[in-house]
mmCIF file of C-alpha atoms in Angstrom:
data_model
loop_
_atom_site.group_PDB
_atom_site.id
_atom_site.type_symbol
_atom_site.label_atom_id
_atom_site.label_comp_id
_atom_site.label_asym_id
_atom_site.label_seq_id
_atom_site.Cartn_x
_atom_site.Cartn_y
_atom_site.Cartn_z
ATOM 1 C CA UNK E 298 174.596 61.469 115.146
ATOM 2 C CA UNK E 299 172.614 63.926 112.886
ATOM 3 C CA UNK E 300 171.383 62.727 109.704
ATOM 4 C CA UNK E 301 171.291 64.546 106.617
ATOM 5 C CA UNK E 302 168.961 64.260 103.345
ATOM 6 C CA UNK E 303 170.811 63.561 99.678
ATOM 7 C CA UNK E 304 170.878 67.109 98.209
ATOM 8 C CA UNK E 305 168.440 65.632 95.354
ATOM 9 C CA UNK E 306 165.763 64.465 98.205
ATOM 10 C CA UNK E 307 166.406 67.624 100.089
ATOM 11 C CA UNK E 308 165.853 69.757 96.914
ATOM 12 C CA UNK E 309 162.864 68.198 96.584
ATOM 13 C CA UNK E 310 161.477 68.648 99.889
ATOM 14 C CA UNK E 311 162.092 72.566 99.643
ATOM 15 C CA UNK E 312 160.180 72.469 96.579
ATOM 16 C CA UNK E 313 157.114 70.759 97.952
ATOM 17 C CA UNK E 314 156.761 73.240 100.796
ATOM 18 C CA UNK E 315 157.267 76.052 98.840
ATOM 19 C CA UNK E 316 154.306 74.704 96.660
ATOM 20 C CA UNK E 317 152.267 73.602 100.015
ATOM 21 C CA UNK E 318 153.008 77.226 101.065
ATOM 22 C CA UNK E 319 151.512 78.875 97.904
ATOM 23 C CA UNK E 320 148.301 76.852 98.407
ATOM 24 C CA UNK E 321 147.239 76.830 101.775
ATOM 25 C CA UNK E 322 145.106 80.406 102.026
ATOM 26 C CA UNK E 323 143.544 82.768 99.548
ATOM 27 C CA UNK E 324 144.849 86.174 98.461
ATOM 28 C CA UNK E 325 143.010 89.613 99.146
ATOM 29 C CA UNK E 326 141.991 89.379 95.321
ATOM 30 C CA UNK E 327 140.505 86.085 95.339
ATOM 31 C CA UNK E 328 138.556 87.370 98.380
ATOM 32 C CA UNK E 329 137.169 90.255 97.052
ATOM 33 C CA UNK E 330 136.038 88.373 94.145
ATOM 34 C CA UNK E 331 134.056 86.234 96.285
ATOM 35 C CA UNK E 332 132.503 88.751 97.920
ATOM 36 C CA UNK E 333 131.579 91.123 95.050
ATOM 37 C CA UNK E 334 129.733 87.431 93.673
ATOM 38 C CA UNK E 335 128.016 87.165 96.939
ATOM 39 C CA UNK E 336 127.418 90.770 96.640
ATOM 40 C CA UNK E 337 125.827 90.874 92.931
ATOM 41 C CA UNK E 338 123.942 87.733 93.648
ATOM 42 C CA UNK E 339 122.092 89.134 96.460
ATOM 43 C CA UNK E 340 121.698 91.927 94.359
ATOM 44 C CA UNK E 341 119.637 90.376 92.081
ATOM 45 C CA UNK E 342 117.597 87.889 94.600
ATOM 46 C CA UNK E 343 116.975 90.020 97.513
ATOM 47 C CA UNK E 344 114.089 92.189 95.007
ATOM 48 C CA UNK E 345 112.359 89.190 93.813
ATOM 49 C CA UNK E 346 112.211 87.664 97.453
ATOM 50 C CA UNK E 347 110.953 90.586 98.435
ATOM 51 C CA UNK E 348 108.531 91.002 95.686
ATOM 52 C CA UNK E 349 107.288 87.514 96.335
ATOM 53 C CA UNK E 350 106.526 88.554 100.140
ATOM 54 C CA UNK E 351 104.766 90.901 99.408
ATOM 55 C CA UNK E 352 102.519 89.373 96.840
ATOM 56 C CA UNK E 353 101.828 86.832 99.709
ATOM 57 C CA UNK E 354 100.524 89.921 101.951
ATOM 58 C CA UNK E 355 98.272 90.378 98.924
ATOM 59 C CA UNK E 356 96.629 87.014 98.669
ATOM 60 C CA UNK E 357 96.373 86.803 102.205
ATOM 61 C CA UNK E 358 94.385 90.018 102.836
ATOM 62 C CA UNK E 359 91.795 89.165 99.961
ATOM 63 C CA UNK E 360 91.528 85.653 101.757
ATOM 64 C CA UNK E 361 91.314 87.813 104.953
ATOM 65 C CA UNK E 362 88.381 89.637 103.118
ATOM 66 C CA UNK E 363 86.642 86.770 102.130
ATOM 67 C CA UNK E 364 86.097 85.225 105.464
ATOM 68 C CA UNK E 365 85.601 87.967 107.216
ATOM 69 C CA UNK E 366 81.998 88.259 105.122
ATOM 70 C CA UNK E 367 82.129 84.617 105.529
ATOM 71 C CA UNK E 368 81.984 85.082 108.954
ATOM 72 C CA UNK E 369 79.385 87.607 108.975
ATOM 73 C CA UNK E 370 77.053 85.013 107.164
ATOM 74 C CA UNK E 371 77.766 81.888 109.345
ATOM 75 C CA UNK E 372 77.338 84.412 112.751
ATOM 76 C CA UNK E 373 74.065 85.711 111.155
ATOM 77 C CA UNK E 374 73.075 82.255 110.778
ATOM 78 C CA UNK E 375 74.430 80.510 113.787
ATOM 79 C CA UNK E 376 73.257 83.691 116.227
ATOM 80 C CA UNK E 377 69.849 85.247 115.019
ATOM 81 C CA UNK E 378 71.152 88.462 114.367
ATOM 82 C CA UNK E 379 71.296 90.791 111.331
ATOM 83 C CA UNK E 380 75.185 91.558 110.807
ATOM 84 C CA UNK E 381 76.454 94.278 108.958
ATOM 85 C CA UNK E 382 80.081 94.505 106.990
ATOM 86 C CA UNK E 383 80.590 98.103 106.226
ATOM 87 C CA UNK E 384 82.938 98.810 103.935
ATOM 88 C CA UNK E 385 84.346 102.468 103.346
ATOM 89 C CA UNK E 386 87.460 104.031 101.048
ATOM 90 C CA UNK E 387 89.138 105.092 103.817
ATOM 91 C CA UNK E 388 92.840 105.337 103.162
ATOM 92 C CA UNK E 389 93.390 101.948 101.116
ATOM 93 C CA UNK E 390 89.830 100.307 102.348
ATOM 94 C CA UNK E 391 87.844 99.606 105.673
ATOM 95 C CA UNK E 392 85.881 96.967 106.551
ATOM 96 C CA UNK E 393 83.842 97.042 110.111
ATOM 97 C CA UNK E 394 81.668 94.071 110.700
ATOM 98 C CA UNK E 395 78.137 95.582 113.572
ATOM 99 C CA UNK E 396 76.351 93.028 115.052
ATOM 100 C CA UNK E 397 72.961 94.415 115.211
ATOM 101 C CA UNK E 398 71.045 93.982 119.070
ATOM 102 C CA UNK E 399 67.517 94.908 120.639
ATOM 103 C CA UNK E 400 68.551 98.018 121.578
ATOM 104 C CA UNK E 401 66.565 99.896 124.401
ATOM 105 C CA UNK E 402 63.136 99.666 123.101
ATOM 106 C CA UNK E 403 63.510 95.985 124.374
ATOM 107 C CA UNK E 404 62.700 96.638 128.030
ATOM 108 C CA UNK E 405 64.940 96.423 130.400
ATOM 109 C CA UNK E 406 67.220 93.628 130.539
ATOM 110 C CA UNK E 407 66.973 92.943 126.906
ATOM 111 C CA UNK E 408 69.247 95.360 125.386
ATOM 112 C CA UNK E 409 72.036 92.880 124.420
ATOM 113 C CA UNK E 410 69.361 90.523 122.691
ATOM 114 C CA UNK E 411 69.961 89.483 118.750
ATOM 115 C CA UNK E 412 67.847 91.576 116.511
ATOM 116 C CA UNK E 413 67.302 89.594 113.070
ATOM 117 C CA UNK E 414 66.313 92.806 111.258
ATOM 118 C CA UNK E 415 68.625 94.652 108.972
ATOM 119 C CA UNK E 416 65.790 97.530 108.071
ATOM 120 C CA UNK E 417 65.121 98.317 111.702
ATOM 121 C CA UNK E 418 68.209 98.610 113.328
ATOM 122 C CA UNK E 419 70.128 101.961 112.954
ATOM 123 C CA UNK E 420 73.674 100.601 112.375
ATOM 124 C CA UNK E 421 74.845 104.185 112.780
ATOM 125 C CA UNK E 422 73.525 105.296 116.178
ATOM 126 C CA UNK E 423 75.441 103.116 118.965
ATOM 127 C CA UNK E 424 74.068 105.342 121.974
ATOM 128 C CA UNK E 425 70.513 103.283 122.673
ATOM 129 C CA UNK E 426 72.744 100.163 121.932
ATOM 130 C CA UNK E 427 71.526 99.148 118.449
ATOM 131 C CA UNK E 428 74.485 97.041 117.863
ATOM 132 C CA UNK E 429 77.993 95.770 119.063
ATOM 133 C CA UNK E 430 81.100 95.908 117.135
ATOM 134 C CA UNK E 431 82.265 92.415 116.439
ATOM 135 C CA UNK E 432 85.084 93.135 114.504
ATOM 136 C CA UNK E 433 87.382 95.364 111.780
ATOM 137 C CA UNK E 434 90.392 95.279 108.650
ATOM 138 C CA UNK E 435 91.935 98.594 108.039
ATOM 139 C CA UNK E 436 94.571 98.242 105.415
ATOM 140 C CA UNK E 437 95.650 101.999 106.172
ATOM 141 C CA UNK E 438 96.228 100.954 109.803
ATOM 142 C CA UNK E 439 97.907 97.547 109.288
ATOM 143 C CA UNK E 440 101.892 98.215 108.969
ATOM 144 C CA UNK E 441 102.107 94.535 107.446
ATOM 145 C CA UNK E 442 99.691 95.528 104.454
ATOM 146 C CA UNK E 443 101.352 98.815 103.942
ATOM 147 C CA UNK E 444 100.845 98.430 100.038
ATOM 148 C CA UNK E 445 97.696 96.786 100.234
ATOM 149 C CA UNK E 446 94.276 98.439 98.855
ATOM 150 C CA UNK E 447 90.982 97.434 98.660
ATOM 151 C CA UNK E 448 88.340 98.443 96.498
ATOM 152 C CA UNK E 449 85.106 97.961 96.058
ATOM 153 C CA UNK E 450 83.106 97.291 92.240
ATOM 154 C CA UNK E 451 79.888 97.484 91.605
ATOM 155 C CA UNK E 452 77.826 95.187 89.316
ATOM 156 C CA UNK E 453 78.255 97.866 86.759
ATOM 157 C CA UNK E 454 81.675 98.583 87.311
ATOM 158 C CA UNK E 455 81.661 101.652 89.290
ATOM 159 C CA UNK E 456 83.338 102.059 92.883
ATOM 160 C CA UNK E 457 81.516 102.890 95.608
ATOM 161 C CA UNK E 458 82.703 104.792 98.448
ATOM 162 C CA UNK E 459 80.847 103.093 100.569
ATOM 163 C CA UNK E 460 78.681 99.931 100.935
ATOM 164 C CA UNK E 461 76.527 98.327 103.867
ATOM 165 C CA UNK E 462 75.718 94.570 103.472
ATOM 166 C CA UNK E 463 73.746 92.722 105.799
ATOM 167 C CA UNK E 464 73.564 89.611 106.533
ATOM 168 C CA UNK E 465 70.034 88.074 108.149
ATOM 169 C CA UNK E 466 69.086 85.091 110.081
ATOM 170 C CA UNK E 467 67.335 83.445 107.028
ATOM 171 C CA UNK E 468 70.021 83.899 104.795
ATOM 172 C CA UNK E 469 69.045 86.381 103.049
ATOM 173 C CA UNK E 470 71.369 89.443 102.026
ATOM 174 C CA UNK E 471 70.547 93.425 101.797
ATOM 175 C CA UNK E 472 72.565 96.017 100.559
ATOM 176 C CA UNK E 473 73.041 99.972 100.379
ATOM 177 C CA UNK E 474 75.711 102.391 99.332
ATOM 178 C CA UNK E 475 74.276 105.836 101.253
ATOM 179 C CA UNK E 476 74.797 104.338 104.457
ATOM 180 C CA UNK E 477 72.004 106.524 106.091
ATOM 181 C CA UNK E 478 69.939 105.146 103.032
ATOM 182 C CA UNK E 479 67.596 102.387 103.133
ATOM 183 C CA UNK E 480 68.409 98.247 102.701
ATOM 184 C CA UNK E 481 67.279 96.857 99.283
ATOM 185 C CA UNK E 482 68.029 93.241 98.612
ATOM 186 C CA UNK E 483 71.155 91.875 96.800
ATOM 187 C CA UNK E 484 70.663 91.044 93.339
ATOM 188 C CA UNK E 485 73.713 92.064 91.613
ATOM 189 C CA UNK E 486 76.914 90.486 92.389
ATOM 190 C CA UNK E 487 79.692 92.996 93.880
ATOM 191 C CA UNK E 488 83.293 92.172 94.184
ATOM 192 C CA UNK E 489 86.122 93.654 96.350
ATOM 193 C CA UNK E 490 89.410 93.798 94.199
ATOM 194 C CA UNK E 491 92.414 93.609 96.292
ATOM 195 C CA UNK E 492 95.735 94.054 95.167
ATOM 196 C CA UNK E 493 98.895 96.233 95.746
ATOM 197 C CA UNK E 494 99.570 99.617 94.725
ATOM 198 C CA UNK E 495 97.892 102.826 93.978
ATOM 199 C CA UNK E 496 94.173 103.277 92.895
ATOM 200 C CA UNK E 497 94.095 101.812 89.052
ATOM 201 C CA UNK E 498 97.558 100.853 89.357
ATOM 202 C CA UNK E 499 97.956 97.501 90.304
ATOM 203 C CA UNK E 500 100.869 96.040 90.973
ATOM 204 C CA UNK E 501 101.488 92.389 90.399
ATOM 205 C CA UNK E 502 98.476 90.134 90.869
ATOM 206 C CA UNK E 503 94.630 91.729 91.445
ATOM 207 C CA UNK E 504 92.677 89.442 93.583
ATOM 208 C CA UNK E 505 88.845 89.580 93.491
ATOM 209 C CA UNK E 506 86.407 88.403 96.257
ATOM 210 C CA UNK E 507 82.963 87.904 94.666
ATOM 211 C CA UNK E 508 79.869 88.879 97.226
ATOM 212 C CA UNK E 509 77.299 86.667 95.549
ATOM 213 C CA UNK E 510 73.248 87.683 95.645
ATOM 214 C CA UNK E 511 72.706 84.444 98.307
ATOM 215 C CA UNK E 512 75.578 86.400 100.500
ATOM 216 C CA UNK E 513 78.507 83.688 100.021
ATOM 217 C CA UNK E 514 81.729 85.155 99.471
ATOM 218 C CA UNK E 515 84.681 83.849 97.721
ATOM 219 C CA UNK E 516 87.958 84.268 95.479
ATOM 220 C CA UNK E 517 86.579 83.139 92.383
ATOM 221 C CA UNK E 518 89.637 85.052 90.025
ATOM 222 C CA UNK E 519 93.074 86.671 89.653
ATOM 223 C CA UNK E 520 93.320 88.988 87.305
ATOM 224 C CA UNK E 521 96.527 90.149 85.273
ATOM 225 C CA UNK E 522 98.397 93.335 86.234
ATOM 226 C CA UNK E 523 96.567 96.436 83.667
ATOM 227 C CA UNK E 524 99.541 97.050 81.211
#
Protein backbone atom coordinates (compact mmCIF):
# COMPACT_ATOMS: atom_id res chain seq x y z
CA UNK A 1 0.00 0.00 0.00
CA UNK A 2 1.48 3.52 -0.71
CA UNK A 3 1.50 5.95 1.97
CA UNK A 4 0.86 9.46 1.68
CA UNK A 5 2.00 12.64 3.88
CA UNK A 6 -0.97 15.05 5.54
CA UNK A 7 -1.04 17.95 3.03
CA UNK A 8 0.19 20.24 6.12
CA UNK A 9 3.45 17.83 6.64
CA UNK A 10 3.82 17.56 2.93
CA UNK A 11 3.63 21.40 2.52
CA UNK A 12 6.15 21.61 4.78
CA UNK A 13 8.54 19.29 3.37
CA UNK A 14 8.38 21.20 -0.11
CA UNK A 15 9.22 24.20 1.73
CA UNK A 16 12.31 22.89 3.44
CA UNK A 17 13.84 21.70 0.18
CA UNK A 18 13.11 24.58 -1.60
CA UNK A 19 15.06 26.46 1.23
CA UNK A 20 17.88 23.52 1.32
CA UNK A 21 17.97 24.16 -2.47
CA UNK A 22 18.60 27.97 -2.22
CA UNK A 23 21.53 27.29 0.16
CA UNK A 24 23.57 24.63 -0.95
CA UNK A 25 26.11 26.56 -3.64
CA UNK A 26 27.11 30.13 -4.28
CA UNK A 27 25.98 32.37 -7.14
CA UNK A 28 28.36 33.80 -9.96
CA UNK A 29 28.10 37.18 -7.92
CA UNK A 30 29.09 35.95 -4.67
CA UNK A 31 32.03 34.38 -6.55
CA UNK A 32 33.29 37.17 -8.18
CA UNK A 33 33.22 39.02 -5.04
CA UNK A 34 35.48 36.62 -3.55
CA UNK A 35 37.77 36.74 -6.04
CA UNK A 36 38.05 40.51 -6.69
CA UNK A 37 38.89 40.36 -2.42
CA UNK A 38 41.49 37.82 -3.11
CA UNK A 39 42.42 39.90 -5.98
CA UNK A 40 42.78 43.47 -4.13
CA UNK A 41 44.38 41.79 -1.20
CA UNK A 42 47.17 40.45 -3.13
CA UNK A 43 47.25 43.64 -4.60
CA UNK A 44 48.29 45.31 -1.77
CA UNK A 45 50.68 42.44 -0.13
CA UNK A 46 52.43 41.08 -3.04
CA UNK A 47 54.65 44.87 -3.16
CA UNK A 48 55.53 44.87 0.39
CA UNK A 49 56.61 41.07 0.26
CA UNK A 50 58.47 41.88 -2.39
CA UNK A 51 59.95 44.95 -1.00
CA UNK A 52 60.88 43.03 2.10
CA UNK A 53 62.91 40.43 -0.19
CA UNK A 54 64.64 42.54 -1.50
CA UNK A 55 65.76 44.52 1.47
CA UNK A 56 66.98 41.02 2.68
CA UNK A 57 69.30 40.84 -0.62
CA UNK A 58 70.54 44.13 0.81
CA UNK A 59 71.58 43.13 4.27
CA UNK A 60 72.89 40.06 3.06
CA UNK A 61 75.37 41.47 0.49
CA UNK A 62 76.81 44.09 3.08
CA UNK A 63 77.17 40.97 5.48
CA UNK A 64 78.64 39.29 2.32
CA UNK A 65 81.07 42.36 2.23
CA UNK A 66 82.04 42.24 5.59
CA UNK A 67 83.39 38.78 5.69
CA UNK A 68 84.75 38.68 2.70
CA UNK A 69 87.53 41.40 4.22
CA UNK A 70 87.07 39.31 7.21
CA UNK A 71 88.33 36.63 5.42
CA UNK A 72 91.10 38.36 3.86
CA UNK A 73 92.41 39.21 7.47
CA UNK A 74 92.02 35.72 9.12
CA UNK A 75 93.80 34.08 5.61
CA UNK A 76 96.55 36.77 5.97
CA UNK A 77 96.93 35.69 9.39
CA UNK A 78 96.37 32.00 9.33
CA UNK A 79 98.63 31.66 5.84
CA UNK A 80 101.66 34.17 5.84
CA UNK A 81 100.64 35.95 2.97
CA UNK A 82 99.86 39.61 2.15
CA UNK A 83 96.13 39.57 0.71
CA UNK A 84 94.70 42.15 -1.22
CA UNK A 85 90.70 43.15 -1.52
CA UNK A 86 90.44 45.37 -4.48
CA UNK A 87 87.61 47.15 -4.75
CA UNK A 88 86.56 49.06 -8.06
CA UNK A 89 83.11 51.08 -9.26
CA UNK A 90 82.52 48.84 -11.76
CA UNK A 91 78.86 48.71 -12.64
CA UNK A 92 77.28 48.75 -8.97
CA UNK A 93 80.81 47.71 -7.15
CA UNK A 94 83.63 44.97 -7.41
CA UNK A 95 85.41 43.41 -4.96
CA UNK A 96 88.45 40.84 -5.99
CA UNK A 97 90.30 39.42 -3.08
CA UNK A 98 94.71 38.44 -4.70
CA UNK A 99 96.53 36.37 -2.62
CA UNK A 100 99.95 37.63 -3.04
CA UNK A 101 102.90 34.54 -3.78
CA UNK A 102 106.83 34.40 -4.34
CA UNK A 103 106.54 34.83 -7.71
CA UNK A 104 109.52 33.73 -10.02
CA UNK A 105 112.32 35.48 -8.41
CA UNK A 106 111.90 32.59 -5.81
CA UNK A 107 113.88 29.94 -7.69
CA UNK A 108 112.47 27.32 -9.05
CA UNK A 109 110.01 25.40 -7.25
CA UNK A 110 109.03 28.24 -5.08
CA UNK A 111 106.73 30.17 -7.14
CA UNK A 112 103.48 29.23 -5.28
CA UNK A 113 105.17 30.19 -1.82
CA UNK A 114 103.25 32.94 0.56
CA UNK A 115 104.81 36.30 0.20
CA UNK A 116 104.01 38.44 3.49
CA UNK A 117 104.78 41.71 1.69
CA UNK A 118 102.13 44.02 0.43
CA UNK A 119 104.89 46.77 -0.99
CA UNK A 120 106.74 44.17 -3.01
CA UNK A 121 104.37 42.24 -4.72
CA UNK A 122 102.87 43.71 -7.99
CA UNK A 123 99.18 42.80 -7.46
CA UNK A 124 98.66 43.87 -11.05
CA UNK A 125 101.10 41.78 -13.10
CA UNK A 126 99.88 37.95 -12.83
CA UNK A 127 102.39 36.72 -15.68
CA UNK A 128 105.69 35.93 -13.26
CA UNK A 129 102.97 34.62 -10.80
CA UNK A 130 102.91 37.39 -8.16
CA UNK A 131 99.67 36.25 -6.82
CA UNK A 132 96.58 33.86 -7.10
CA UNK A 133 93.07 34.90 -7.21
CA UNK A 134 91.31 33.60 -4.16
CA UNK A 135 88.15 34.98 -4.71
CA UNK A 136 85.42 37.85 -6.11
CA UNK A 137 81.60 39.83 -5.50
CA UNK A 138 80.38 41.57 -8.54
CA UNK A 139 77.03 43.08 -7.81
CA UNK A 140 76.73 43.95 -11.68
CA UNK A 141 77.18 40.23 -12.42
CA UNK A 142 75.00 38.71 -9.66
CA UNK A 143 71.24 38.42 -11.12
CA UNK A 144 70.10 37.95 -7.33
CA UNK A 145 71.57 41.51 -6.34
CA UNK A 146 70.26 43.12 -9.42
CA UNK A 147 69.48 46.39 -7.34
CA UNK A 148 72.30 46.14 -5.19
CA UNK A 149 75.30 48.85 -5.19
CA UNK A 150 78.22 49.26 -3.40
CA UNK A 151 80.17 52.16 -2.72
CA UNK A 152 83.01 53.02 -1.29
CA UNK A 153 83.63 56.41 1.38
CA UNK A 154 86.49 57.75 2.29
CA UNK A 155 87.43 59.08 5.77
CA UNK A 156 86.57 62.43 4.38
CA UNK A 157 83.61 61.55 2.66
CA UNK A 158 84.63 61.30 -0.84
CA UNK A 159 84.21 58.05 -3.11
CA UNK A 160 86.88 56.50 -4.50
CA UNK A 161 86.88 54.71 -7.64
CA UNK A 162 89.08 52.50 -6.57
CA UNK A 163 90.83 51.18 -3.40
CA UNK A 164 93.57 48.39 -2.67
CA UNK A 165 93.73 47.14 0.98
CA UNK A 166 96.08 44.71 2.14
CA UNK A 167 96.08 42.67 4.60
CA UNK A 168 99.72 41.34 6.17
CA UNK A 169 100.83 38.49 8.22
CA UNK A 170 101.33 40.71 11.36
CA UNK A 171 98.16 42.25 11.21
CA UNK A 172 98.85 45.12 10.01
CA UNK A 173 96.73 46.93 7.17
CA UNK A 174 97.94 49.17 3.99
CA UNK A 175 95.98 51.00 1.72
CA UNK A 176 95.98 52.91 -1.78
CA UNK A 177 93.44 54.35 -4.14
CA UNK A 178 95.83 54.64 -7.58
CA UNK A 179 96.14 51.08 -7.73
CA UNK A 180 99.56 51.32 -9.61
CA UNK A 181 100.38 53.74 -6.61
CA UNK A 182 102.27 52.87 -3.65
CA UNK A 183 100.84 51.12 -0.06
CA UNK A 184 100.67 53.64 2.86
CA UNK A 185 99.30 52.36 6.11
CA UNK A 186 95.62 52.58 7.26
CA UNK A 187 94.91 55.26 9.55
CA UNK A 188 91.63 56.55 8.59
CA UNK A 189 88.65 54.45 8.84
CA UNK A 190 86.81 53.74 5.32
CA UNK A 191 83.41 52.31 5.00
CA UNK A 192 81.60 50.53 2.09
CA UNK A 193 77.86 51.72 2.03
CA UNK A 194 75.65 49.18 0.56
CA UNK A 195 72.23 49.63 -0.20
CA UNK A 196 69.71 49.46 -3.15
CA UNK A 197 69.18 51.77 -5.86
CA UNK A 198 70.94 54.29 -7.93
CA UNK A 199 74.16 56.24 -6.93
CA UNK A 200 72.86 58.86 -4.04
CA UNK A 201 69.57 57.39 -4.20
CA UNK A 202 69.06 54.92 -1.77
CA UNK A 203 66.34 53.02 -1.51
CA UNK A 204 65.12 51.67 1.77
CA UNK A 205 67.82 50.87 4.31
CA UNK A 206 71.82 51.96 3.65
CA UNK A 207 74.04 49.49 5.26
CA UNK A 208 77.64 50.47 6.15
CA UNK A 209 80.64 48.08 6.65
CA UNK A 210 83.33 49.97 8.62
CA UNK A 211 87.16 48.91 7.49
CA UNK A 212 88.78 49.87 10.77
CA UNK A 213 92.76 51.15 10.87
CA UNK A 214 93.69 47.47 12.74
CA UNK A 215 91.91 45.88 9.39
CA UNK A 216 88.66 44.38 11.22
CA UNK A 217 85.64 44.84 9.35
CA UNK A 218 82.15 45.07 10.46
CA UNK A 219 78.42 46.47 10.19
CA UNK A 220 78.61 48.89 12.81
CA UNK A 221 75.24 51.14 11.34
CA UNK A 222 72.09 51.47 9.21
CA UNK A 223 71.43 54.51 8.09
CA UNK A 224 67.92 56.09 7.11
CA UNK A 225 66.86 56.35 3.45
CA UNK A 226 68.18 60.40 2.27
CA UNK A 227 64.69 62.14 1.99
Amino acid sequence: ACFAHPPHVAGRLVARRAIGGANSGFTMIELMVVVIIIAVVAALTIPSIVSRMRERRAGEAASRVALLFQMARSEAIGRGAAVLVRYTQSTRGAFLVREAQRGTSAGAGCQSLPEPSCTITDFNNAGPQQYRDVTSLDFGQRAEYSQVRAVMVAPGGANPAALDLCFTPMGRTFMRTNLNGTFAPLTGIYQASVYRGDVGEPIGLTRNVMLLPNGIARIVAVAEPTP
